[in-house]
PDB file of C-alpha atoms in Angstrom:
ATOM      1  CA  UNK A 281      22.966  -2.364  -9.362  1.00  0.00           C
ATOM      2  CA  UNK A 282      22.103  -1.780  -5.528  1.00  0.00           C
ATOM      3  CA  UNK A 283      19.650   0.666  -4.640  1.00  0.00           C
ATOM      4  CA  UNK A 284      19.276   1.958  -0.892  1.00  0.00           C
ATOM      5  CA  UNK A 285      16.691   3.996   0.342  1.00  0.00           C
ATOM      6  CA  UNK A 286      16.287   6.280   3.585  1.00  0.00           C
ATOM      7  CA  UNK A 287      14.358   8.921   4.606  1.00  0.00           C
ATOM      8  CA  UNK A 288      10.947   7.385   5.900  1.00  0.00           C
ATOM      9  CA  UNK A 289       9.803   8.353   9.110  1.00  0.00           C
ATOM     10  CA  UNK A 290       6.418   9.865  10.932  1.00  0.00           C
ATOM     11  CA  UNK A 291       4.783  12.561  10.066  1.00  0.00           C
ATOM     12  CA  UNK A 292       0.894  14.456  10.228  1.00  0.00           C
ATOM     13  CA  UNK A 293      -1.017  14.687   7.573  1.00  0.00           C
ATOM     14  CA  UNK A 294      -0.281  17.874   5.499  1.00  0.00           C
ATOM     15  CA  UNK A 295       3.103  17.482   6.085  1.00  0.00           C
ATOM     16  CA  UNK A 296       6.448  16.573   4.346  1.00  0.00           C
ATOM     17  CA  UNK A 297       9.052  13.979   3.769  1.00  0.00           C
ATOM     18  CA  UNK A 298      11.592  13.482   1.235  1.00  0.00           C
ATOM     19  CA  UNK A 299      13.210  10.033   0.274  1.00  0.00           C
ATOM     20  CA  UNK A 300      16.325   9.449  -1.058  1.00  0.00           C
ATOM     21  CA  UNK A 301      17.506   6.559  -3.301  1.00  0.00           C
ATOM     22  CA  UNK A 302      21.227   6.396  -3.753  1.00  0.00           C
ATOM     23  CA  UNK A 303      22.439   3.975  -6.514  1.00  0.00           C
ATOM     24  CA  UNK A 304      25.594   2.035  -6.830  1.00  0.00           C
ATOM     25  CA  UNK A 305      27.445  -0.763  -9.145  1.00  0.00           C
ATOM     26  CA  UNK A 306      26.570  -0.842 -12.957  1.00  0.00           C
ATOM     27  CA  UNK A 307      24.343   2.068 -12.833  1.00  0.00           C
ATOM     28  CA  UNK A 308      25.289   2.935 -16.699  1.00  0.00           C
ATOM     29  CA  UNK A 309      22.952  -0.088 -17.281  1.00  0.00           C
ATOM     30  CA  UNK A 310      19.893   1.074 -16.166  1.00  0.00           C
ATOM     31  CA  UNK A 311      17.287   3.604 -18.066  1.00  0.00           C
ATOM     32  CA  UNK A 312      15.780   5.082 -15.070  1.00  0.00           C
ATOM     33  CA  UNK A 313      14.883   5.149 -11.208  1.00  0.00           C
ATOM     34  CA  UNK A 314      11.691   5.553  -9.403  1.00  0.00           C
ATOM     35  CA  UNK A 315       9.656   4.530  -6.402  1.00  0.00           C
ATOM     36  CA  UNK A 316       6.686   1.898  -5.642  1.00  0.00           C
ATOM     37  CA  UNK A 317       4.419   1.709  -2.273  1.00  0.00           C
ATOM     38  CA  UNK A 318       3.114  -1.000  -0.480  1.00  0.00           C
ATOM     39  CA  UNK A 319       0.405   0.018   1.930  1.00  0.00           C
ATOM     40  CA  UNK A 320      -0.560  -2.685   4.481  1.00  0.00           C
ATOM     41  CA  UNK A 321      -2.669  -5.941   2.743  1.00  0.00           C
ATOM     42  CA  UNK A 322      -2.587  -4.165  -0.510  1.00  0.00           C
ATOM     43  CA  UNK A 323      -0.564  -4.621  -3.886  1.00  0.00           C
ATOM     44  CA  UNK A 324       2.377  -2.626  -4.611  1.00  0.00           C
ATOM     45  CA  UNK A 325       1.945   0.219  -6.200  1.00  0.00           C
ATOM     46  CA  UNK A 326       3.649   2.837  -8.890  1.00  0.00           C
ATOM     47  CA  UNK A 327       4.362   5.942  -7.345  1.00  0.00           C
ATOM     48  CA  UNK A 328       6.865   8.237  -9.618  1.00  0.00           C
ATOM     49  CA  UNK A 329      10.086   7.527 -11.530  1.00  0.00           C
ATOM     50  CA  UNK A 330      12.848   9.820 -13.413  1.00  0.00           C
ATOM     51  CA  UNK A 331      14.827   8.631 -16.570  1.00  0.00           C
ATOM     52  CA  UNK A 332      18.761   8.741 -16.359  1.00  0.00           C
ATOM     53  CA  UNK A 333      19.198  10.224 -19.630  1.00  0.00           C
ATOM     54  CA  UNK A 334      17.083  13.726 -20.223  1.00  0.00           C
ATOM     55  CA  UNK A 335      15.708  13.143 -16.623  1.00  0.00           C
ATOM     56  CA  UNK A 336      11.825  12.864 -17.834  1.00  0.00           C
ATOM     57  CA  UNK A 337       9.531  12.344 -15.270  1.00  0.00           C
ATOM     58  CA  UNK A 338       6.162   9.978 -15.002  1.00  0.00           C
ATOM     59  CA  UNK A 339       4.008   9.938 -11.761  1.00  0.00           C
ATOM     60  CA  UNK A 340       1.018   7.879 -10.612  1.00  0.00           C
ATOM     61  CA  UNK A 341      -2.285   9.977 -10.813  1.00  0.00           C
ATOM     62  CA  UNK A 342      -2.660  10.042  -7.013  1.00  0.00           C
ATOM     63  CA  UNK A 343       0.439  11.839  -6.155  1.00  0.00           C
ATOM     64  CA  UNK A 344       0.536  14.272  -9.003  1.00  0.00           C
ATOM     65  CA  UNK A 345       0.685  17.908  -7.741  1.00  0.00           C
ATOM     66  CA  UNK A 346       1.969  16.698  -4.357  1.00  0.00           C
ATOM     67  CA  UNK A 347       5.250  14.363  -5.302  1.00  0.00           C
ATOM     68  CA  UNK A 348       8.233  15.699  -7.212  1.00  0.00           C
ATOM     69  CA  UNK A 349      10.745  13.033  -8.379  1.00  0.00           C
ATOM     70  CA  UNK A 350      14.587  14.636  -8.909  1.00  0.00           C
ATOM     71  CA  UNK A 351      18.106  13.414  -9.307  1.00  0.00           C
ATOM     72  CA  UNK A 352      21.673  14.436  -8.416  1.00  0.00           C
ATOM     73  CA  UNK A 353      23.653  12.852 -10.887  1.00  0.00           C
ATOM     74  CA  UNK A 354      27.009  13.331  -9.606  1.00  0.00           C
ATOM     75  CA  UNK A 355      25.688  11.389  -6.098  1.00  0.00           C
ATOM     76  CA  UNK A 356      23.798   8.597  -8.223  1.00  0.00           C
ATOM     77  CA  UNK A 357      20.714   9.635  -6.058  1.00  0.00           C
ATOM     78  CA  UNK A 358      17.321  10.174  -6.453  1.00  0.00           C
ATOM     79  CA  UNK A 359      14.958  12.240  -4.269  1.00  0.00           C
ATOM     80  CA  UNK A 360      11.093  11.983  -3.786  1.00  0.00           C
ATOM     81  CA  UNK A 361       9.953  14.994  -2.132  1.00  0.00           C
ATOM     82  CA  UNK A 362       6.492  14.227  -0.848  1.00  0.00           C
ATOM     83  CA  UNK A 363       4.529  17.047   0.421  1.00  0.00           C
ATOM     84  CA  UNK A 364       0.523  17.671   1.804  1.00  0.00           C
ATOM     85  CA  UNK A 365       0.754  13.815   2.880  1.00  0.00           C
ATOM     86  CA  UNK A 366      -2.260  12.077   3.299  1.00  0.00           C
ATOM     87  CA  UNK A 367      -2.793   8.944   5.827  1.00  0.00           C
ATOM     88  CA  UNK A 368      -3.482   7.035   2.593  1.00  0.00           C
ATOM     89  CA  UNK A 369      -0.058   7.554   1.693  1.00  0.00           C
ATOM     90  CA  UNK A 370       1.011   5.338   5.022  1.00  0.00           C
ATOM     91  CA  UNK A 371       2.977   2.348   3.230  1.00  0.00           C
ATOM     92  CA  UNK A 372       6.631   1.112   2.716  1.00  0.00           C
ATOM     93  CA  UNK A 373       8.521   2.905  -0.190  1.00  0.00           C
ATOM     94  CA  UNK A 374      10.555   1.105  -2.291  1.00  0.00           C
ATOM     95  CA  UNK A 375      13.224   2.260  -4.577  1.00  0.00           C
ATOM     96  CA  UNK A 376      13.445   0.581  -7.869  1.00  0.00           C
ATOM     97  CA  UNK A 377      15.702   0.758 -11.379  1.00  0.00           C
ATOM     98  CA  UNK A 378      14.651  -1.204 -14.736  1.00  0.00           C
ATOM     99  CA  UNK A 379      15.238  -0.475 -18.304  1.00  0.00           C
ATOM    100  CA  UNK A 380      11.781  -0.524 -19.775  1.00  0.00           C
ATOM    101  CA  UNK A 381       9.998   2.859 -20.613  1.00  0.00           C
ATOM    102  CA  UNK A 382       8.414   4.921 -17.462  1.00  0.00           C
ATOM    103  CA  UNK A 383       5.141   4.568 -18.943  1.00  0.00           C
ATOM    104  CA  UNK A 384       5.238   0.753 -18.692  1.00  0.00           C
ATOM    105  CA  UNK A 385       6.181   0.842 -15.129  1.00  0.00           C
ATOM    106  CA  UNK A 386       2.846   1.316 -13.432  1.00  0.00           C
ATOM    107  CA  UNK A 387       1.896  -2.281 -14.933  1.00  0.00           C
ATOM    108  CA  UNK A 388       5.212  -3.545 -13.538  1.00  0.00           C
ATOM    109  CA  UNK A 389       5.130  -3.350 -10.158  1.00  0.00           C
ATOM    110  CA  UNK A 390       6.700  -6.973  -9.737  1.00  0.00           C
ATOM    111  CA  UNK A 391       9.180  -7.175 -12.032  1.00  0.00           C
ATOM    112  CA  UNK A 392      11.238  -4.583 -11.939  1.00  0.00           C
ATOM    113  CA  UNK A 393      15.308  -5.512 -12.589  1.00  0.00           C
ATOM    114  CA  UNK A 394      16.502  -4.100  -9.243  1.00  0.00           C
ATOM    115  CA  UNK A 395      14.777  -3.290  -5.961  1.00  0.00           C
ATOM    116  CA  UNK A 396      15.989  -1.589  -2.797  1.00  0.00           C
ATOM    117  CA  UNK A 397      14.899  -2.286   0.612  1.00  0.00           C
ATOM    118  CA  UNK A 398      11.870  -0.565   1.786  1.00  0.00           C
ATOM    119  CA  UNK A 399      11.271   2.648   4.126  1.00  0.00           C
ATOM    120  CA  UNK A 400       8.358   3.160   6.105  1.00  0.00           C
ATOM    121  CA  UNK A 401       6.169   6.019   5.760  1.00  0.00           C
ATOM    122  CA  UNK A 402       3.259   6.318   8.284  1.00  0.00           C
ATOM    123  CA  UNK A 403       1.085   9.861   8.157  1.00  0.00           C
ATOM    124  CA  UNK A 404      -1.067  10.252  10.939  1.00  0.00           C
ATOM    125  CA  UNK A 405      -4.486  11.884  10.722  1.00  0.00           C
TER     126      UNK A 405
END
């Protein structure tokens, strides 16, 4: 499975960005796709994930109500709509895919089966 992330950039606090993650290859072999973030000098953290089947979603508490993850199965693409961005959201965002249940993703920040290259999100104050 190959993952291609895009959509990062520079935005002012309170603004919005939409990240995209296009999946290719043996996508039928994965259960879910989602996002992790890694701020400078910090550990990688779970942000959000969405299952391929029924489309169930799971979010980190820090982004609930501000970020929305969605998918377009026809395009094999997952989106992360980020609203009300804060300077502390500044990080490299990584797309990931795995077979483990979504609720276990927060504990698997470095153990996912597939990773895309990161895309940088910078939120200025």
